[in-house]
Every structure is written in C-alpha cells, then in structure tokens.
Tab-separated table of C-alpha atoms in Angstrom:
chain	number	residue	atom	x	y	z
F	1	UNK	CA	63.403	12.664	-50.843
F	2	UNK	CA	65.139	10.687	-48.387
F	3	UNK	CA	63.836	7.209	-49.436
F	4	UNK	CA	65.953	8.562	-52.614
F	5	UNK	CA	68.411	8.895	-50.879
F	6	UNK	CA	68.696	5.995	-48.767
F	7	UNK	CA	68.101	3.785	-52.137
F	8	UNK	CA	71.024	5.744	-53.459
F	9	UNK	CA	69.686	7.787	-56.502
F	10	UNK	CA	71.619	10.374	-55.907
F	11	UNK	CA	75.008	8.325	-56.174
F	12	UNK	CA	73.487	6.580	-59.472
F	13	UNK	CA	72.433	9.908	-60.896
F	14	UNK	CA	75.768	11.675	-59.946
F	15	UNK	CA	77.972	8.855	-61.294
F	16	UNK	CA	75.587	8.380	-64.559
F	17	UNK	CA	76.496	12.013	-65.080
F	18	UNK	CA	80.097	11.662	-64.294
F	19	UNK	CA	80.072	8.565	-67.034
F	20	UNK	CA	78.882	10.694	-69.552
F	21	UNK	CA	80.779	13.613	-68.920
F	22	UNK	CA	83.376	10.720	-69.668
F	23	UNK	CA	81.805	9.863	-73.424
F	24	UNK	CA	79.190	6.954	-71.927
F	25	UNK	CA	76.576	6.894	-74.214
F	26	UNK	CA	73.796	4.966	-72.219
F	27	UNK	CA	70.382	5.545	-70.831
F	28	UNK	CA	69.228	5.338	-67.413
F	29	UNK	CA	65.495	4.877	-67.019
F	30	UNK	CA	63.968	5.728	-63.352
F	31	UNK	CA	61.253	3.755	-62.474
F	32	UNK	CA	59.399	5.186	-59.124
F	33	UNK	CA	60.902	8.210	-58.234
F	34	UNK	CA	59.226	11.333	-59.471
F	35	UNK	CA	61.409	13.666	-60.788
F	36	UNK	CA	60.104	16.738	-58.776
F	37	UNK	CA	60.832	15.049	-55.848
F	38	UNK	CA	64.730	15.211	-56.347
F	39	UNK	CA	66.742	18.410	-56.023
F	40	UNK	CA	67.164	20.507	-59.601
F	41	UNK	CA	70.772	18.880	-59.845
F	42	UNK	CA	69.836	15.447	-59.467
F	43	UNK	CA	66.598	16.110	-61.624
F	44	UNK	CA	67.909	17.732	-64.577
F	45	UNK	CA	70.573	15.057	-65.633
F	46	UNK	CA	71.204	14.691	-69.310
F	47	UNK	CA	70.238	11.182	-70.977
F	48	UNK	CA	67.522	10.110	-67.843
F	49	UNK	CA	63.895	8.579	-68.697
F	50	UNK	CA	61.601	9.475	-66.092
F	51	UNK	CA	59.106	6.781	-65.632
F	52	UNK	CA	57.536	8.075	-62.285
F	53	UNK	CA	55.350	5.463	-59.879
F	54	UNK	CA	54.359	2.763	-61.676
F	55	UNK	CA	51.838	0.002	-59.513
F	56	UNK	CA	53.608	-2.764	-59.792
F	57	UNK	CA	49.840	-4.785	-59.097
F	58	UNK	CA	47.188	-3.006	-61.226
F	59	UNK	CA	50.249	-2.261	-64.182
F	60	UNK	CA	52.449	-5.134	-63.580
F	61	UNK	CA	52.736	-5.803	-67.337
F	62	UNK	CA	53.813	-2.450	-68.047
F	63	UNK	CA	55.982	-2.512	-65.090
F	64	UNK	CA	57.629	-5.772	-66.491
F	65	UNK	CA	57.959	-4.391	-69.825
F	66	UNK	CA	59.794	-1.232	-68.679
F	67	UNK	CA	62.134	-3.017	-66.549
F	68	UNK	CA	62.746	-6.060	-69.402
F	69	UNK	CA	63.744	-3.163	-71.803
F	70	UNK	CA	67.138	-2.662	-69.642
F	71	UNK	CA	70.608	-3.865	-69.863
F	72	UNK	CA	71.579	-3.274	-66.264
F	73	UNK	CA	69.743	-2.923	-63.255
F	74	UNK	CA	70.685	-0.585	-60.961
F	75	UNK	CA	70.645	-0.446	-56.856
F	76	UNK	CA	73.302	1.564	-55.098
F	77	UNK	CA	71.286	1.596	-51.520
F	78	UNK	CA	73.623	2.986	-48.539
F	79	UNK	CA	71.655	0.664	-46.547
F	80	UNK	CA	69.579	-2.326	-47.522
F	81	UNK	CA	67.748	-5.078	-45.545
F	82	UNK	CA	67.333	-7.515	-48.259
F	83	UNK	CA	67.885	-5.470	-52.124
F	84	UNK	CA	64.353	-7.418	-53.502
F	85	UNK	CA	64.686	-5.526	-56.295
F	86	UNK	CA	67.550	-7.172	-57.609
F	87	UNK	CA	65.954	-10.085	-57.771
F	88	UNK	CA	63.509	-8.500	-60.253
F	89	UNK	CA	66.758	-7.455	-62.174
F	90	UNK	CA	67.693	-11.007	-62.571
F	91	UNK	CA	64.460	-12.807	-63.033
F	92	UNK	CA	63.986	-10.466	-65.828
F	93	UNK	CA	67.671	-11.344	-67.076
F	94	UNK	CA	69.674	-8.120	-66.124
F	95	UNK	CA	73.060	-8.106	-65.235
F	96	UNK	CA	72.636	-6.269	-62.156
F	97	UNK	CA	75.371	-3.133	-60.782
F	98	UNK	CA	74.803	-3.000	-56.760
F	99	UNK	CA	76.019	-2.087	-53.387
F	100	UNK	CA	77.834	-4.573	-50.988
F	101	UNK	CA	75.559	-3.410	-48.181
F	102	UNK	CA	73.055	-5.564	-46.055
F	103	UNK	CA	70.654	-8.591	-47.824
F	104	UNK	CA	71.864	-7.177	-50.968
F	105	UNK	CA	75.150	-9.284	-51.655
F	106	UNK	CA	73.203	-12.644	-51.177
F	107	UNK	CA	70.520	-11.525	-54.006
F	108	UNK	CA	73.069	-11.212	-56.743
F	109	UNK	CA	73.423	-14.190	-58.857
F	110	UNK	CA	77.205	-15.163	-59.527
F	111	UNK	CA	78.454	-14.002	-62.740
F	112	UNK	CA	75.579	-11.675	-63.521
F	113	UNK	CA	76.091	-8.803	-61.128
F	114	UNK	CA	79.245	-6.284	-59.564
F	115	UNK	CA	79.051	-5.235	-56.684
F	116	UNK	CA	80.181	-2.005	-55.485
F	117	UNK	CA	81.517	-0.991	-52.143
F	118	UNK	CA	78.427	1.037	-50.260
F	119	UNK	CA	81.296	3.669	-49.844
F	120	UNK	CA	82.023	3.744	-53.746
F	121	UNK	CA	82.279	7.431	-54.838
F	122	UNK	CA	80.995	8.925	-57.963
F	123	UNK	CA	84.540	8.457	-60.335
F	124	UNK	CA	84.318	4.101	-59.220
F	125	UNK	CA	80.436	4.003	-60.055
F	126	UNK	CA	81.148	5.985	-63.325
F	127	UNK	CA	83.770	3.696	-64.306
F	128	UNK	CA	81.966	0.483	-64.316
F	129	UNK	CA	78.984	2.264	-66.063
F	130	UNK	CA	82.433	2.859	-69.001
F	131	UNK	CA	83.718	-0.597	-68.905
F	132	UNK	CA	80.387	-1.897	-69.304
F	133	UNK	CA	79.785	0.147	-72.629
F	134	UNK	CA	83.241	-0.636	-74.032
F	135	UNK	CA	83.007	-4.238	-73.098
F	136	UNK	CA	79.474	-5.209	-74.728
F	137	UNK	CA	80.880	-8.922	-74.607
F	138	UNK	CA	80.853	-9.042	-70.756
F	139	UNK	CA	77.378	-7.349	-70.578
F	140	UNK	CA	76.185	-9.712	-72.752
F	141	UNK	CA	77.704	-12.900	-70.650
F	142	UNK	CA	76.224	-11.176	-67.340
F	143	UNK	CA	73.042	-11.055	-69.127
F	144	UNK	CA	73.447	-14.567	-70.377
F	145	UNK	CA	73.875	-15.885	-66.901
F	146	UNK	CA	71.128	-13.595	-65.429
F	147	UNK	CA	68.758	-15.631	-68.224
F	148	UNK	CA	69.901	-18.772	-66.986
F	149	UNK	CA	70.099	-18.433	-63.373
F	150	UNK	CA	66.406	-16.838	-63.845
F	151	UNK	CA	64.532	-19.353	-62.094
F	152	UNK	CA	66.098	-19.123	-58.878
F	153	UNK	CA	65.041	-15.424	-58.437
F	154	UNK	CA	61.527	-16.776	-58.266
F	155	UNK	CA	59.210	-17.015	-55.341
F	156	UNK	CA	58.510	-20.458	-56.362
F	157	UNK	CA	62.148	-21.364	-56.018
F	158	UNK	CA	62.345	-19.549	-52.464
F	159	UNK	CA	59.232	-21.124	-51.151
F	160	UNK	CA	60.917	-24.700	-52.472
F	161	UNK	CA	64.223	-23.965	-50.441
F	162	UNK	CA	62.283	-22.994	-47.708
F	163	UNK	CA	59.970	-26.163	-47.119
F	164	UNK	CA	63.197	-27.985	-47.890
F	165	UNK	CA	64.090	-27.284	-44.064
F	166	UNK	CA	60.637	-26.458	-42.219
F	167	UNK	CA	60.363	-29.480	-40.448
F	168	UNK	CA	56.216	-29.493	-40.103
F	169	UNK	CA	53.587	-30.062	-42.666
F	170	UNK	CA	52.519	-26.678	-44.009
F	171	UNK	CA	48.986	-27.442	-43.589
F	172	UNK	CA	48.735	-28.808	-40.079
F	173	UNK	CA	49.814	-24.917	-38.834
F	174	UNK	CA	47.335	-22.796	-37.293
F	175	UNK	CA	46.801	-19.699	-39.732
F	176	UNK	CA	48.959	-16.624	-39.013
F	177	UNK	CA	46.671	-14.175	-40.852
C-alpha cells in the first residue's frame, strides 16, 4: 500500500519491467511486501521472487541468507529519513542502487552504490539495471568494495564513532529506559 509506495516499489517494479522489456535478464527478489498488497500491475511482473514478511528477529538467519543471495540491493524511497536498509545491503556486501533523497546519500559506501535522483523516471532506473548486466566487471568492483567497506555498516562501528565525541562516561548517565 502506501508504505510501498513511499519506499518506492512501484518505481523499482516499473523500471525492473521496463529493463526487461529491454533484454535484462535479472531477478528481483522482494523481501517484505506481500504481493496482494500491490495493485495487479505492479504484482504480476515477470522475473519477481516474492519473499513476503520475513521477521527479521525470530528468522534473522533466513533473512540474512535471502538478502546475501543478491547482487544489488535495491531502495528507490521518494522520501527517506535515514535508508537503514542500505546499510544491510552493504554489510552483507551488495553494491547498493538508491535514491538521493533524505539520510539515504550518507548510508552509501563510496564506490559500492549509484545513486539515483528521487525524481528518476522509469527509462533512467531501467538503464542502470542494463549497464549493470552488461558491465559484470563494475558489479563485481561495487561488490568488492561493499565487502571491504563491510565493517563500517556495523552497529559496532556506529556506536565507536559515536563515543568518539560524547564527552561523558557512558556509565555515569542516568538510564533513559
């Protein structure tokens, strides 16, 4: 429904389609949405894996291995406040195809993700699906750097810059729970 749609499903479904109108030859896997829950033209794209919910706490490894599987995550979002899941992407090692649009942008790990503009239309999205496929050497090196960068995508690591800068011993603050 409209979480969909703010997430931008409908711009990844419509330009996956577009791509392989266009020869692409790829798979897109959707983890979360159900696929009743999308109109009949969204829902009935050709070459989609429908995953439905999947907890990421009580199935976490199967949620891990699903995800791990992929080449390229995916999150077009029309409006984002931070883009968290590309962090999964790239702790995972995916190259990572998102939109320019709130937190997202600082999420993205240099030379493992593309951005595209939030007002991309379906022919631009489409396209970099293409060059991907007929480049294999570049989605390898965005992997590649994904794998290596890893680490950073971490809560450890964000916890580490964080207390890098908090100017108080954690302990000697009063519990906020």
């Amino acid at each position: 429904g409209l979480w969909a749609m703010r997430k931008g499903l409908d711009r990844l479904l419509l330009s996956f389609a577009h791509a392989r109108e266009r020869g692409f030859a790829g798979l897109l896997r959707i983890i979360g949405c159900p696929r009743e829950s999308l109109p009949a033209a969204l829902s009935r794209v050709p070459g989609v894996e429908w995953m439905g919910f999947v907890d990421k706490r009580s199935q976490a490894a199967r949620f891990l291995q699903m995800v791990s599987e992929c080449d390229l995550g995916c999150l077009l979002s029309r409006a984002e406040a931070g883009g968290i899941a590309i962090r999964e992407y790239h702790a995972l090692g995916l190259a990572v195809l998102g939109s320019d649009t709130g937190g997202a942008p600082a999420h993205m790990l240099p030379g493992a993700s593309l951005a595209v503009s939030v007002e991309a239309g379906t022919e631009e999205i489409a396209e970099q699906f293409l060059a991907l496929e007929r480049d294999r050497a570049r989605l390898l090196a965005m992997r590649e750097a994904a794998w290596r960068q890893r680490q950073s995508c971490l809560w450890s690591a964000s916890v580490e810059q964080f207390l890098r800068f908090w100017p108080h011993p954690v302990a000697s603050r009063a519990s906020l729970g």
